[in-house]
XYZ file of C-alpha atoms in Angstrom:
73
model
C -151.755 -23.357 277.313
C -149.677 -26.398 276.479
C -152.500 -28.885 277.190
C -154.942 -27.044 274.920
C -152.334 -27.052 272.186
C -151.885 -30.827 272.535
C -155.654 -31.390 272.442
C -155.952 -29.260 269.305
C -153.064 -31.143 267.694
C -154.672 -34.489 268.577
C -157.975 -33.405 267.071
C -156.198 -32.266 263.902
C -154.276 -35.544 263.652
C -154.865 -37.466 260.386
C -156.716 -40.219 262.285
C -159.133 -37.617 263.621
C -157.568 -37.720 267.065
C -159.773 -40.640 268.008
C -157.095 -43.227 268.779
C -156.809 -42.206 272.429
C -158.213 -39.263 274.331
C -156.335 -37.140 276.833
C -157.830 -36.170 280.187
C -158.670 -32.758 278.686
C -160.552 -34.427 275.806
C -162.699 -36.458 278.215
C -163.302 -33.386 280.386
C -164.421 -31.412 277.327
C -166.648 -34.250 276.109
C -168.314 -34.742 279.512
C -168.233 -31.003 280.354
C -166.533 -31.614 283.681
C -163.224 -30.529 285.179
C -159.967 -32.347 284.502
C -159.733 -32.972 288.249
C -163.064 -34.810 288.125
C -161.797 -36.995 285.262
C -158.604 -37.880 287.161
C -160.585 -38.762 290.305
C -163.202 -40.799 288.414
C -160.502 -42.729 286.548
C -158.548 -43.389 289.772
C -161.718 -44.635 291.495
C -162.504 -46.955 288.584
C -165.693 -45.071 287.759
C -164.395 -44.044 284.333
C -162.728 -46.654 282.091
C -159.135 -45.687 281.382
C -155.744 -47.101 280.606
C -152.470 -46.084 282.154
C -149.340 -45.905 280.019
C -146.245 -45.418 282.178
C -148.214 -43.284 284.598
C -150.090 -41.347 281.912
C -153.872 -41.775 281.758
C -155.512 -42.196 278.358
C -159.016 -43.126 277.253
C -160.561 -44.959 274.311
C -163.270 -42.624 272.990
C -165.707 -45.379 272.047
C -165.405 -47.004 275.477
C -166.127 -43.636 277.138
C -169.182 -43.161 274.883
C -170.479 -46.684 275.643
C -169.854 -46.205 279.363
C -171.792 -42.944 279.300
C -174.725 -44.574 277.455
C -174.800 -47.476 279.958
C -174.569 -45.109 282.922
C -177.361 -42.881 281.596
C -179.652 -45.880 281.006
C -179.086 -47.302 284.491
C -179.904 -44.024 286.280
C-alpha cells in the first residue's frame, strides 16, 4: 500500500535512500514485523530518533547496533 510505495520511493531516492530509514525499512532489514520495530524503539532496545512524533532510523547506527548485539549474545 502507501507505506510500501514510500519505502520504494526512498530506496529510489538519489541518495540511495540511506539518509534515514522508515519503520518498514528497519523491519525489512531485520526481517521482523513493523510492530516489533515500534516496540523495540519505544523500549530503547533499537536506536531511533523521533521527529515530531515520527520514528526514523540511521541505517549505519542500526547496522552497528546489530553487530554489537550479535557479538554480545
